[in-house]
Tab-separated table of C-alpha atoms in Angstrom:
chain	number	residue	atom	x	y	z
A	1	UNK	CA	-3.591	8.067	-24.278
A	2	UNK	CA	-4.475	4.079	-24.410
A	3	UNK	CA	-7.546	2.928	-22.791
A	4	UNK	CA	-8.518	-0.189	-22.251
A	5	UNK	CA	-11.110	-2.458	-20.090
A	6	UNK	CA	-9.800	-5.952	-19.422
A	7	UNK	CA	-10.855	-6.186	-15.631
A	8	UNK	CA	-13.444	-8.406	-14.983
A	9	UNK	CA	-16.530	-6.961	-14.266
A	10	UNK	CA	-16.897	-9.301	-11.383
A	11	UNK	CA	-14.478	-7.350	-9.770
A	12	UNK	CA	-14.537	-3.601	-12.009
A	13	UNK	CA	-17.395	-2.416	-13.882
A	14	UNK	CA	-15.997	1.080	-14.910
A	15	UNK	CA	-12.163	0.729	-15.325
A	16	UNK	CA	-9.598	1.914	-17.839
A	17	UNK	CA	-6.245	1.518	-18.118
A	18	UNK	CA	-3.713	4.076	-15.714
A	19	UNK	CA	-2.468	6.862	-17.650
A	20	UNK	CA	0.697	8.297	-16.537
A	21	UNK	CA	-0.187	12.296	-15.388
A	22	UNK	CA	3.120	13.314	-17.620
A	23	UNK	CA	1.374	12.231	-20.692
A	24	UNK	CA	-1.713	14.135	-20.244
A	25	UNK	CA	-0.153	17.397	-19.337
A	26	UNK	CA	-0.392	16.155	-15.313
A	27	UNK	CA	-2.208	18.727	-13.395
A	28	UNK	CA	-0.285	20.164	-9.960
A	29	UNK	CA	-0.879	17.824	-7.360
A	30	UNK	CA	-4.164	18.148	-4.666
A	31	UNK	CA	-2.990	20.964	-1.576
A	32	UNK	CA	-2.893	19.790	1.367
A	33	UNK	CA	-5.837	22.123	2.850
A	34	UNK	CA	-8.342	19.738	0.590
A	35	UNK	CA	-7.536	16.400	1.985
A	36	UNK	CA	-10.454	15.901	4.482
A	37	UNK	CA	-8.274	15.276	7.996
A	38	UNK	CA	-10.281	11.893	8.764
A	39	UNK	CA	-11.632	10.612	5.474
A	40	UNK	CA	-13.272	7.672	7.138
A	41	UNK	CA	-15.166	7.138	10.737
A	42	UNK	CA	-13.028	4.396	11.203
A	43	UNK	CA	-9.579	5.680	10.875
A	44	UNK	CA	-6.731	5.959	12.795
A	45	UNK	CA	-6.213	9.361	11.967
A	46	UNK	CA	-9.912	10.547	13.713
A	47	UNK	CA	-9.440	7.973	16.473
A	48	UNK	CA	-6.112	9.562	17.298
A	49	UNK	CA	-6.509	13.066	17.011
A	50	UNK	CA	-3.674	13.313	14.101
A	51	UNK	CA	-5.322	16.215	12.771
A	52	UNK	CA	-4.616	17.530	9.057
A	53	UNK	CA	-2.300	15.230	6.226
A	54	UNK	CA	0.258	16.542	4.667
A	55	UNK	CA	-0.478	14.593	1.094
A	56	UNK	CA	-3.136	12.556	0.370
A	57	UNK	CA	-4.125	10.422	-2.581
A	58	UNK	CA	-8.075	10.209	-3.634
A	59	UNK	CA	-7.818	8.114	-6.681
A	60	UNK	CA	-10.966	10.365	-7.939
A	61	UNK	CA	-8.964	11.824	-11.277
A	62	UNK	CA	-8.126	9.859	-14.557
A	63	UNK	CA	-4.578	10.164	-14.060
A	64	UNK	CA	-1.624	9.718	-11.346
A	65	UNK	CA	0.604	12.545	-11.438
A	66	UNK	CA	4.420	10.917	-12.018
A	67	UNK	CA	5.497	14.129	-9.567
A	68	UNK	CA	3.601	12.056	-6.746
A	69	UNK	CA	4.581	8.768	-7.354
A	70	UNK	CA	7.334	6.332	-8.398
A	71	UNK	CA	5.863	2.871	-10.781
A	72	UNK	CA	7.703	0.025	-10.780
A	73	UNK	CA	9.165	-1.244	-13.683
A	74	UNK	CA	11.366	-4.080	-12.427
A	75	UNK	CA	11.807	-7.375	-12.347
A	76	UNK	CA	9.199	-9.329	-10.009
A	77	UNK	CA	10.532	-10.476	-6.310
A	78	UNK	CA	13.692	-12.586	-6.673
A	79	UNK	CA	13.781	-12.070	-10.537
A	80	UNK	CA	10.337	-13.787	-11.062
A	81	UNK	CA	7.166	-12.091	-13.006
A	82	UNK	CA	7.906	-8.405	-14.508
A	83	UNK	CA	6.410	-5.368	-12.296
A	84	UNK	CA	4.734	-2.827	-14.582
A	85	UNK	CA	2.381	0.214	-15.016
A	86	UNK	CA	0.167	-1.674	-17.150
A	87	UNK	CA	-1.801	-3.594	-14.202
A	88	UNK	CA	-2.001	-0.188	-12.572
A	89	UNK	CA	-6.482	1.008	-13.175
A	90	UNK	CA	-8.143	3.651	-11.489
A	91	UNK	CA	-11.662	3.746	-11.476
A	92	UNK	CA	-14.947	4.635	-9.336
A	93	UNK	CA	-13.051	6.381	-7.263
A	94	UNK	CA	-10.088	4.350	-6.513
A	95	UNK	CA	-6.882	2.682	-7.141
A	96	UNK	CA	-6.608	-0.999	-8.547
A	97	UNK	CA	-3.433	-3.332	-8.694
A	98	UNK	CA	-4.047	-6.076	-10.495
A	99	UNK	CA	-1.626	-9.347	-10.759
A	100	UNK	CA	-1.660	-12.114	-13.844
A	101	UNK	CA	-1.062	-15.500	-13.162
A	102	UNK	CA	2.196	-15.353	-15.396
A	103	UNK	CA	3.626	-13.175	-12.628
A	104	UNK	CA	2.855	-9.801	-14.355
A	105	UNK	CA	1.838	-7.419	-11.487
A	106	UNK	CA	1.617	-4.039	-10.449
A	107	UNK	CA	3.310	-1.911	-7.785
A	108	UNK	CA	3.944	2.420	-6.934
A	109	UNK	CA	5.665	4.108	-4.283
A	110	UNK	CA	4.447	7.650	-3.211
A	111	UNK	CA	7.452	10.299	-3.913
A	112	UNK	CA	6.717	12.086	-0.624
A	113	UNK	CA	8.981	10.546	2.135
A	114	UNK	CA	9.500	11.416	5.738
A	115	UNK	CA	11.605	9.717	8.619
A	116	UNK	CA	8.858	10.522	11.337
A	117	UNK	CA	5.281	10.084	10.928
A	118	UNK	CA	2.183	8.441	10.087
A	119	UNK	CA	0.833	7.034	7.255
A	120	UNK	CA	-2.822	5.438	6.839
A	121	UNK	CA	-4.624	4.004	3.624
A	122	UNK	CA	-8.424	2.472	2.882
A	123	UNK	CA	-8.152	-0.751	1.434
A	124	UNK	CA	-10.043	-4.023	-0.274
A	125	UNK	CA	-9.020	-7.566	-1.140
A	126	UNK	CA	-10.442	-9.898	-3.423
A	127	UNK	CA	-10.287	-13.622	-2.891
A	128	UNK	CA	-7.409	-14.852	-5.342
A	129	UNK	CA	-3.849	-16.587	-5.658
A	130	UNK	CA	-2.436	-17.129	-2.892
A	131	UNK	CA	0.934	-17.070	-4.457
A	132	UNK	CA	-0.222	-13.338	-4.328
A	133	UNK	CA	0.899	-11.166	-1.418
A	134	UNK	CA	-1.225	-7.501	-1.195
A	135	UNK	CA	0.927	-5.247	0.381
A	136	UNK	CA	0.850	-1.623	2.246
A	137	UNK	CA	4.318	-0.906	3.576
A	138	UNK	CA	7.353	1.958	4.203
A	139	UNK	CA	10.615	1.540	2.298
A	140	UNK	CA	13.569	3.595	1.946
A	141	UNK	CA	12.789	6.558	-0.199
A	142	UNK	CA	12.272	5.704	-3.257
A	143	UNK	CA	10.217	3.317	-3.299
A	144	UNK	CA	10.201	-0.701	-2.964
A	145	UNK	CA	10.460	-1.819	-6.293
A	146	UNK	CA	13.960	-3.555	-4.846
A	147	UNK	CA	13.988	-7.214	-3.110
A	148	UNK	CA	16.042	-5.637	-0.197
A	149	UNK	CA	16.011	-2.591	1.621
A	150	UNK	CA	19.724	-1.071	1.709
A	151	UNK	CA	18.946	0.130	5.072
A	152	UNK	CA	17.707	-2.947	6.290
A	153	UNK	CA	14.871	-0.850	7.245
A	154	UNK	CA	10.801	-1.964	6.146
A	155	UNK	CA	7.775	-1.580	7.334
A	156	UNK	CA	4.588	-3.644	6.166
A	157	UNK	CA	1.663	-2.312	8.019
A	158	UNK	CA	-0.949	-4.207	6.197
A	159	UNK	CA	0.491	-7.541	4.229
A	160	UNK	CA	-1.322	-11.145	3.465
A	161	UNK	CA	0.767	-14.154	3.229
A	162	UNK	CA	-0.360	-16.909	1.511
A	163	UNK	CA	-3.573	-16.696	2.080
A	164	UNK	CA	-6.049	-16.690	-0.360
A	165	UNK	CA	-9.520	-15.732	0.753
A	166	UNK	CA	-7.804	-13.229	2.599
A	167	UNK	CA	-8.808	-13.764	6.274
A	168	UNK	CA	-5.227	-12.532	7.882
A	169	UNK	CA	-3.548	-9.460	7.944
A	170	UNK	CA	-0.011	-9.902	8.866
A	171	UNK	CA	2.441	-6.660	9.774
A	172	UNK	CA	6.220	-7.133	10.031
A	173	UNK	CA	8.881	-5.068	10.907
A	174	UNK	CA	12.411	-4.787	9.887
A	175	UNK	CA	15.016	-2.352	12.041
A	176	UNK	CA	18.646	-2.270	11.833
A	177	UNK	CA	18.793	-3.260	15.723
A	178	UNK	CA	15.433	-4.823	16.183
A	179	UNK	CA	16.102	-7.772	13.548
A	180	UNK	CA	12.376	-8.950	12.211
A	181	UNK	CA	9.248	-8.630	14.810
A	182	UNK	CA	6.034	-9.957	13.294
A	183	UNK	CA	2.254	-9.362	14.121
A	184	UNK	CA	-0.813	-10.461	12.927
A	185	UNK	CA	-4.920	-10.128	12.905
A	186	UNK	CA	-7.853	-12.378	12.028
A	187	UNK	CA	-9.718	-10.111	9.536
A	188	UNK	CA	-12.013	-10.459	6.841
A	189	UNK	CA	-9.902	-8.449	4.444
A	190	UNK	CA	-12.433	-8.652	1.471
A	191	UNK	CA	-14.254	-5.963	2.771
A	192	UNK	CA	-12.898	-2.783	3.165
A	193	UNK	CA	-10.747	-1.676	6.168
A	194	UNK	CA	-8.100	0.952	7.548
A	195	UNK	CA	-4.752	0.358	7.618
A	196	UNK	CA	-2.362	3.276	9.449
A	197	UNK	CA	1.349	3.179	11.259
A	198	UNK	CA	3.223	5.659	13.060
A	199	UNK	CA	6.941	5.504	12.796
A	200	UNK	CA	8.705	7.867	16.149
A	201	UNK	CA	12.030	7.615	17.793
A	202	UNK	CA	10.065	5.596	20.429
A	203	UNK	CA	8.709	2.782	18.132
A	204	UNK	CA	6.575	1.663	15.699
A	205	UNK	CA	2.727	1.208	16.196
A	206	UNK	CA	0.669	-0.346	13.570
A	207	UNK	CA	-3.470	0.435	13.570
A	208	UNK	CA	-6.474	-1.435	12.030
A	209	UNK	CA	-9.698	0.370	11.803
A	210	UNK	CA	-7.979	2.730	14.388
A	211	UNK	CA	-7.554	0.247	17.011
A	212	UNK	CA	-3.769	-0.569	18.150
A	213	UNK	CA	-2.978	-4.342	16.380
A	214	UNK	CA	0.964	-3.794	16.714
A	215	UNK	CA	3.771	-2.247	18.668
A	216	UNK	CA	7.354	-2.392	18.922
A	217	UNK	CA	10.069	-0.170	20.825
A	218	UNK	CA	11.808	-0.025	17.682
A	219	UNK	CA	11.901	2.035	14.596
A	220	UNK	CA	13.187	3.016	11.155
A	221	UNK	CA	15.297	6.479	10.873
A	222	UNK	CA	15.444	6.576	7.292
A	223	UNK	CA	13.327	8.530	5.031
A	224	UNK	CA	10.345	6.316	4.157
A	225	UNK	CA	7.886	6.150	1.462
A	226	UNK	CA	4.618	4.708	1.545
A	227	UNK	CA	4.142	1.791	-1.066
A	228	UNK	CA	1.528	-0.332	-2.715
A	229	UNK	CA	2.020	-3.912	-4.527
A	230	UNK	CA	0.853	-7.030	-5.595
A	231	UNK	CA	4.202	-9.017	-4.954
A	232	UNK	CA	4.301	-12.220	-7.074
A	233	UNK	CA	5.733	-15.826	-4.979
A	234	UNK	CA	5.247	-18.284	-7.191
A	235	UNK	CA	5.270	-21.444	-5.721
A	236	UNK	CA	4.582	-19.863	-2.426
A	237	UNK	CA	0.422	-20.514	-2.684
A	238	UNK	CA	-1.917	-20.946	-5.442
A	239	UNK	CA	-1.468	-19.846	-8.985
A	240	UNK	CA	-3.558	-17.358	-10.639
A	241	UNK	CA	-4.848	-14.208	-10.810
A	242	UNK	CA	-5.236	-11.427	-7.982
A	243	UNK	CA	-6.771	-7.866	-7.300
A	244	UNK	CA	-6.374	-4.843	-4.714
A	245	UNK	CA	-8.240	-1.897	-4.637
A	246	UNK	CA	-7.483	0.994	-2.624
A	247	UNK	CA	-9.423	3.982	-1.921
A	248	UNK	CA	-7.084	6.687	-0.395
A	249	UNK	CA	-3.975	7.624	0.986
A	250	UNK	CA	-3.102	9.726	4.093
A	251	UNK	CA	0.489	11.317	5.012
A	252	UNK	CA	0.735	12.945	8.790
A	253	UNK	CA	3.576	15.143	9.752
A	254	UNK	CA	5.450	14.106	13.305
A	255	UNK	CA	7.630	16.100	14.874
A	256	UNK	CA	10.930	14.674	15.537
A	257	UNK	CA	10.743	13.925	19.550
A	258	UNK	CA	6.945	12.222	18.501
Protein backbone atom coordinates (compact mmCIF):
# COMPACT_ATOMS: atom_id res chain seq x y z
CA UNK A 1 0.00 0.00 0.00
CA UNK A 2 1.35 3.69 -1.13
CA UNK A 3 0.66 6.54 1.05
CA UNK A 4 1.15 9.75 0.42
CA UNK A 5 0.16 13.49 1.66
CA UNK A 6 0.25 16.04 -1.14
CA UNK A 7 -3.10 17.92 -0.24
CA UNK A 8 -2.67 21.14 0.98
CA UNK A 9 -3.21 21.54 4.40
CA UNK A 10 -5.25 24.57 3.67
CA UNK A 11 -7.72 22.38 2.51
CA UNK A 12 -6.60 18.56 4.31
CA UNK A 13 -4.66 18.25 7.34
CA UNK A 14 -4.87 14.37 7.76
CA UNK A 15 -5.03 12.82 4.22
CA UNK A 16 -3.41 9.88 2.48
CA UNK A 17 -3.61 8.62 -0.66
CA UNK A 18 -7.02 6.12 -1.61
CA UNK A 19 -6.15 2.62 -1.41
CA UNK A 20 -8.13 0.36 -3.48
CA UNK A 21 -10.15 -2.22 -0.77
CA UNK A 22 -8.87 -5.26 -3.24
CA UNK A 23 -5.37 -4.56 -2.29
CA UNK A 24 -5.78 -4.62 1.34
CA UNK A 25 -7.79 -7.76 1.55
CA UNK A 26 -11.23 -5.33 1.26
CA UNK A 27 -13.43 -6.06 4.13
CA UNK A 28 -17.40 -7.02 3.20
CA UNK A 29 -19.13 -3.97 2.66
CA UNK A 30 -21.21 -1.91 5.76
CA UNK A 31 -25.10 -3.81 6.15
CA UNK A 32 -27.58 -1.93 5.57
CA UNK A 33 -29.12 -2.09 9.30
CA UNK A 34 -25.90 0.30 10.31
CA UNK A 35 -26.46 3.17 8.04
CA UNK A 36 -28.19 5.69 10.42
CA UNK A 37 -31.72 6.36 8.28
CA UNK A 38 -31.20 10.33 8.44
CA UNK A 39 -27.50 10.95 8.94
CA UNK A 40 -28.00 14.68 9.02
CA UNK A 41 -30.94 17.12 10.50
CA UNK A 42 -31.01 18.60 7.33
CA UNK A 43 -31.64 15.88 4.90
CA UNK A 44 -34.02 14.99 2.58
CA UNK A 45 -34.24 11.65 3.73
CA UNK A 46 -35.58 12.87 7.59
CA UNK A 47 -37.59 15.69 6.00
CA UNK A 48 -39.37 13.14 3.86
CA UNK A 49 -39.97 10.29 5.88
CA UNK A 50 -37.77 7.89 3.44
CA UNK A 51 -37.01 5.78 6.24
CA UNK A 52 -33.97 3.18 6.17
CA UNK A 53 -31.06 3.16 2.97
CA UNK A 54 -30.37 0.43 1.32
CA UNK A 55 -26.34 1.25 0.95
CA UNK A 56 -24.64 3.91 2.30
CA UNK A 57 -21.10 5.19 2.08
CA UNK A 58 -19.37 6.80 5.42
CA UNK A 59 -15.96 7.46 4.13
CA UNK A 60 -14.84 6.59 7.94
CA UNK A 61 -12.41 3.41 6.80
CA UNK A 62 -8.92 3.63 5.06
CA UNK A 63 -10.08 1.95 2.10
CA UNK A 64 -13.04 1.86 -0.65
CA UNK A 65 -14.09 -1.52 -1.26
CA UNK A 66 -13.76 -2.05 -5.40
CA UNK A 67 -17.13 -4.44 -4.75
CA UNK A 68 -18.92 -0.96 -4.02
CA UNK A 69 -17.62 1.16 -6.46
CA UNK A 70 -16.45 1.63 -10.07
CA UNK A 71 -13.00 4.42 -10.48
CA UNK A 72 -12.55 5.98 -13.46
CA UNK A 73 -9.71 5.46 -15.41
CA UNK A 74 -10.51 7.25 -18.67
CA UNK A 75 -9.77 9.83 -20.63
CA UNK A 76 -11.01 13.37 -19.23
CA UNK A 77 -14.44 14.92 -20.86
CA UNK A 78 -14.06 15.15 -24.65
CA UNK A 79 -10.56 13.45 -24.57
CA UNK A 80 -9.01 16.26 -22.38
CA UNK A 81 -7.08 15.64 -18.83
CA UNK A 82 -6.78 11.74 -17.75
CA UNK A 83 -9.44 10.58 -14.94
CA UNK A 84 -7.67 8.48 -12.30
CA UNK A 85 -7.68 6.85 -8.79
CA UNK A 86 -4.77 8.74 -7.80
CA UNK A 87 -6.71 12.16 -6.92
CA UNK A 88 -9.13 9.92 -5.08
CA UNK A 89 -8.12 10.73 -0.59
CA UNK A 90 -10.15 9.80 2.17
CA UNK A 91 -9.58 11.30 5.31
CA UNK A 92 -11.29 12.71 8.67
CA UNK A 93 -14.05 11.06 7.88
CA UNK A 94 -14.72 11.68 4.33
CA UNK A 95 -14.22 11.44 0.70
CA UNK A 96 -11.94 13.94 -1.33
CA UNK A 97 -11.72 14.43 -5.24
CA UNK A 98 -9.16 16.42 -6.05
CA UNK A 99 -8.44 17.99 -9.75
CA UNK A 100 -4.77 19.33 -11.11
CA UNK A 101 -4.60 22.11 -13.24
CA UNK A 102 -3.08 19.82 -16.08
CA UNK A 103 -6.54 18.24 -16.23
CA UNK A 104 -5.68 15.22 -13.98
CA UNK A 105 -8.87 14.60 -11.88
CA UNK A 106 -10.73 12.20 -10.05
CA UNK A 107 -14.11 10.52 -10.46
CA UNK A 108 -16.20 6.88 -8.93
CA UNK A 109 -19.46 5.55 -9.57
CA UNK A 110 -21.22 3.48 -6.79
CA UNK A 111 -21.79 -0.31 -8.17
CA UNK A 112 -25.26 -0.42 -6.60
CA UNK A 113 -27.85 0.73 -9.26
CA UNK A 114 -31.59 0.92 -9.22
CA UNK A 115 -34.22 2.32 -11.82
CA UNK A 116 -36.54 3.74 -8.96
CA UNK A 117 -35.42 5.58 -6.04
CA UNK A 118 -33.65 8.07 -4.12
CA UNK A 119 -30.36 8.94 -3.67
CA UNK A 120 -28.91 11.78 -1.24
CA UNK A 121 -25.16 12.76 -0.41
CA UNK A 122 -23.40 15.50 2.18
CA UNK A 123 -21.20 17.61 0.37
CA UNK A 124 -18.37 20.64 0.42
CA UNK A 125 -16.77 22.87 -2.19
CA UNK A 126 -13.74 24.73 -2.10
CA UNK A 127 -13.26 27.94 -4.01
CA UNK A 128 -11.10 26.90 -7.18
CA UNK A 129 -10.94 26.66 -11.14
CA UNK A 130 -13.66 27.36 -12.58
CA UNK A 131 -12.77 25.31 -15.55
CA UNK A 132 -13.70 22.75 -12.74
CA UNK A 133 -17.24 21.36 -12.62
CA UNK A 134 -18.07 19.32 -9.00
CA UNK A 135 -20.54 16.97 -9.78
CA UNK A 136 -23.28 14.57 -7.94
CA UNK A 137 -25.32 12.85 -10.61
CA UNK A 138 -27.21 9.30 -11.89
CA UNK A 139 -25.85 7.58 -15.00
CA UNK A 140 -26.58 4.43 -16.62
CA UNK A 141 -25.21 1.62 -14.56
CA UNK A 142 -22.00 1.59 -14.59
CA UNK A 143 -20.96 4.49 -13.93
CA UNK A 144 -20.19 7.96 -15.82
CA UNK A 145 -16.78 7.72 -16.66
CA UNK A 146 -18.28 8.07 -20.53
CA UNK A 147 -18.94 11.67 -22.27
CA UNK A 148 -22.48 10.36 -23.25
CA UNK A 149 -25.02 8.41 -21.73
CA UNK A 150 -26.15 5.51 -24.26
CA UNK A 151 -29.53 5.92 -22.92
CA UNK A 152 -29.64 9.44 -23.28
CA UNK A 153 -30.62 9.26 -19.77
CA UNK A 154 -28.58 11.65 -16.75
CA UNK A 155 -29.29 13.07 -13.88
CA UNK A 156 -27.08 15.84 -12.10
CA UNK A 157 -28.70 16.63 -8.85
CA UNK A 158 -26.01 18.80 -7.50
CA UNK A 159 -23.50 20.31 -10.41
CA UNK A 160 -21.49 23.89 -10.55
CA UNK A 161 -20.81 25.40 -13.83
CA UNK A 162 -18.25 27.66 -14.20
CA UNK A 163 -18.29 29.09 -11.26
CA UNK A 164 -15.56 29.42 -9.14
CA UNK A 165 -16.28 30.52 -5.61
CA UNK A 166 -18.99 28.25 -5.88
CA UNK A 167 -22.16 30.32 -5.17
CA UNK A 168 -24.63 28.20 -7.69
CA UNK A 169 -25.81 24.91 -7.69
CA UNK A 170 -27.17 23.99 -10.99
CA UNK A 171 -29.32 20.47 -11.57
CA UNK A 172 -30.08 19.26 -15.11
CA UNK A 173 -31.93 16.63 -16.44
CA UNK A 174 -31.64 14.49 -19.43
CA UNK A 175 -34.78 11.98 -20.50
CA UNK A 176 -35.23 10.22 -23.66
CA UNK A 177 -38.68 12.22 -24.17
CA UNK A 178 -38.11 15.18 -21.96
CA UNK A 179 -34.94 16.50 -24.02
CA UNK A 180 -32.71 18.72 -21.34
CA UNK A 181 -34.73 20.68 -18.38
CA UNK A 182 -32.38 22.75 -16.23
CA UNK A 183 -32.68 24.20 -12.60
CA UNK A 184 -30.72 26.11 -10.46
CA UNK A 185 -30.09 27.66 -6.70
CA UNK A 186 -28.15 30.57 -5.22
CA UNK A 187 -26.08 28.72 -2.55
CA UNK A 188 -23.04 29.17 -0.76
CA UNK A 189 -21.68 25.78 -1.71
CA UNK A 190 -18.37 26.14 0.35
CA UNK A 191 -20.02 25.12 3.26
CA UNK A 192 -21.48 21.98 3.60
CA UNK A 193 -24.99 21.05 2.31
CA UNK A 194 -27.46 18.11 1.27
CA UNK A 195 -27.94 17.13 -1.95
CA UNK A 196 -30.87 14.21 -2.61
CA UNK A 197 -33.20 13.21 -5.88
CA UNK A 198 -35.90 10.88 -6.30
CA UNK A 199 -36.24 9.26 -9.64
CA UNK A 200 -40.36 7.57 -9.99
CA UNK A 201 -42.41 6.81 -12.99
CA UNK A 202 -44.03 10.22 -12.17
CA UNK A 203 -40.86 12.45 -12.38
CA UNK A 204 -37.89 13.56 -11.09
CA UNK A 205 -37.58 15.82 -7.92
CA UNK A 206 -34.32 17.20 -6.91
CA UNK A 207 -33.82 18.40 -2.91
CA UNK A 208 -31.34 20.81 -1.20
CA UNK A 209 -31.06 20.67 2.49
CA UNK A 210 -34.44 18.75 2.17
CA UNK A 211 -36.33 21.47 0.67
CA UNK A 212 -37.84 20.83 -3.02
CA UNK A 213 -35.28 23.06 -5.56
CA UNK A 214 -36.42 20.95 -8.75
CA UNK A 215 -39.17 19.03 -10.43
CA UNK A 216 -39.98 17.63 -13.64
CA UNK A 217 -42.85 15.16 -14.92
CA UNK A 218 -40.21 13.26 -16.45
CA UNK A 219 -37.86 10.52 -15.62
CA UNK A 220 -35.08 8.02 -16.35
CA UNK A 221 -36.11 4.10 -16.56
CA UNK A 222 -32.77 2.81 -16.72
CA UNK A 223 -30.79 1.40 -13.98
CA UNK A 224 -28.86 4.30 -12.44
CA UNK A 225 -25.84 4.68 -10.42
CA UNK A 226 -24.97 7.37 -8.24
CA UNK A 227 -21.62 9.19 -9.27
CA UNK A 228 -19.04 11.61 -8.03
CA UNK A 229 -16.44 13.80 -10.21
CA UNK A 230 -14.39 16.59 -10.70
CA UNK A 231 -15.03 16.96 -14.58
CA UNK A 232 -12.17 18.92 -16.24
CA UNK A 233 -13.43 21.96 -19.18
CA UNK A 234 -10.59 23.52 -19.97
CA UNK A 235 -11.13 26.62 -21.47
CA UNK A 236 -14.56 26.66 -20.04
CA UNK A 237 -13.43 28.98 -16.70
CA UNK A 238 -10.30 29.51 -14.92
CA UNK A 239 -7.32 27.26 -14.86
CA UNK A 240 -6.06 25.58 -11.88
CA UNK A 241 -6.53 23.47 -9.24
CA UNK A 242 -9.90 22.23 -7.51
CA UNK A 243 -11.24 20.15 -4.44
CA UNK A 244 -14.58 18.27 -3.29
CA UNK A 245 -15.12 16.67 -0.24
CA UNK A 246 -17.94 14.56 0.52
CA UNK A 247 -19.08 13.15 3.67
CA UNK A 248 -21.66 10.33 2.94
CA UNK A 249 -23.75 8.60 0.69
CA UNK A 250 -27.41 7.44 1.00
CA UNK A 251 -29.33 4.80 -1.37
CA UNK A 252 -33.39 4.54 -0.73
CA UNK A 253 -35.38 1.74 -2.15
CA UNK A 254 -38.79 2.90 -4.21
CA UNK A 255 -41.19 0.76 -5.14
CA UNK A 256 -41.99 0.69 -8.70
CA UNK A 257 -45.56 2.68 -8.80
CA UNK A 258 -43.46 5.46 -6.31
Amino acid sequence: MILRSRARTAVLSMVTMLALGTALGAAPAEASSACPAAPDGSSAAKARGWGAPVWCAEFEDEYLDSSDWVFYDTPGHAGKGRRTSKELYLGNGALYLHGLADGTTAGLGARHAQSYGRWETRIRLYRGAGAYRPMALLWPNGGGGGEYSATREEIDFMGVYNDPHRQRADFFLETPKGGHELGYADVDMTTWHTYAVENSPAGVVGYLDGREWFRSSHSTRSPMSLCLQLDWFPGEGSNGEAWMEVDWVRIYPMKADG
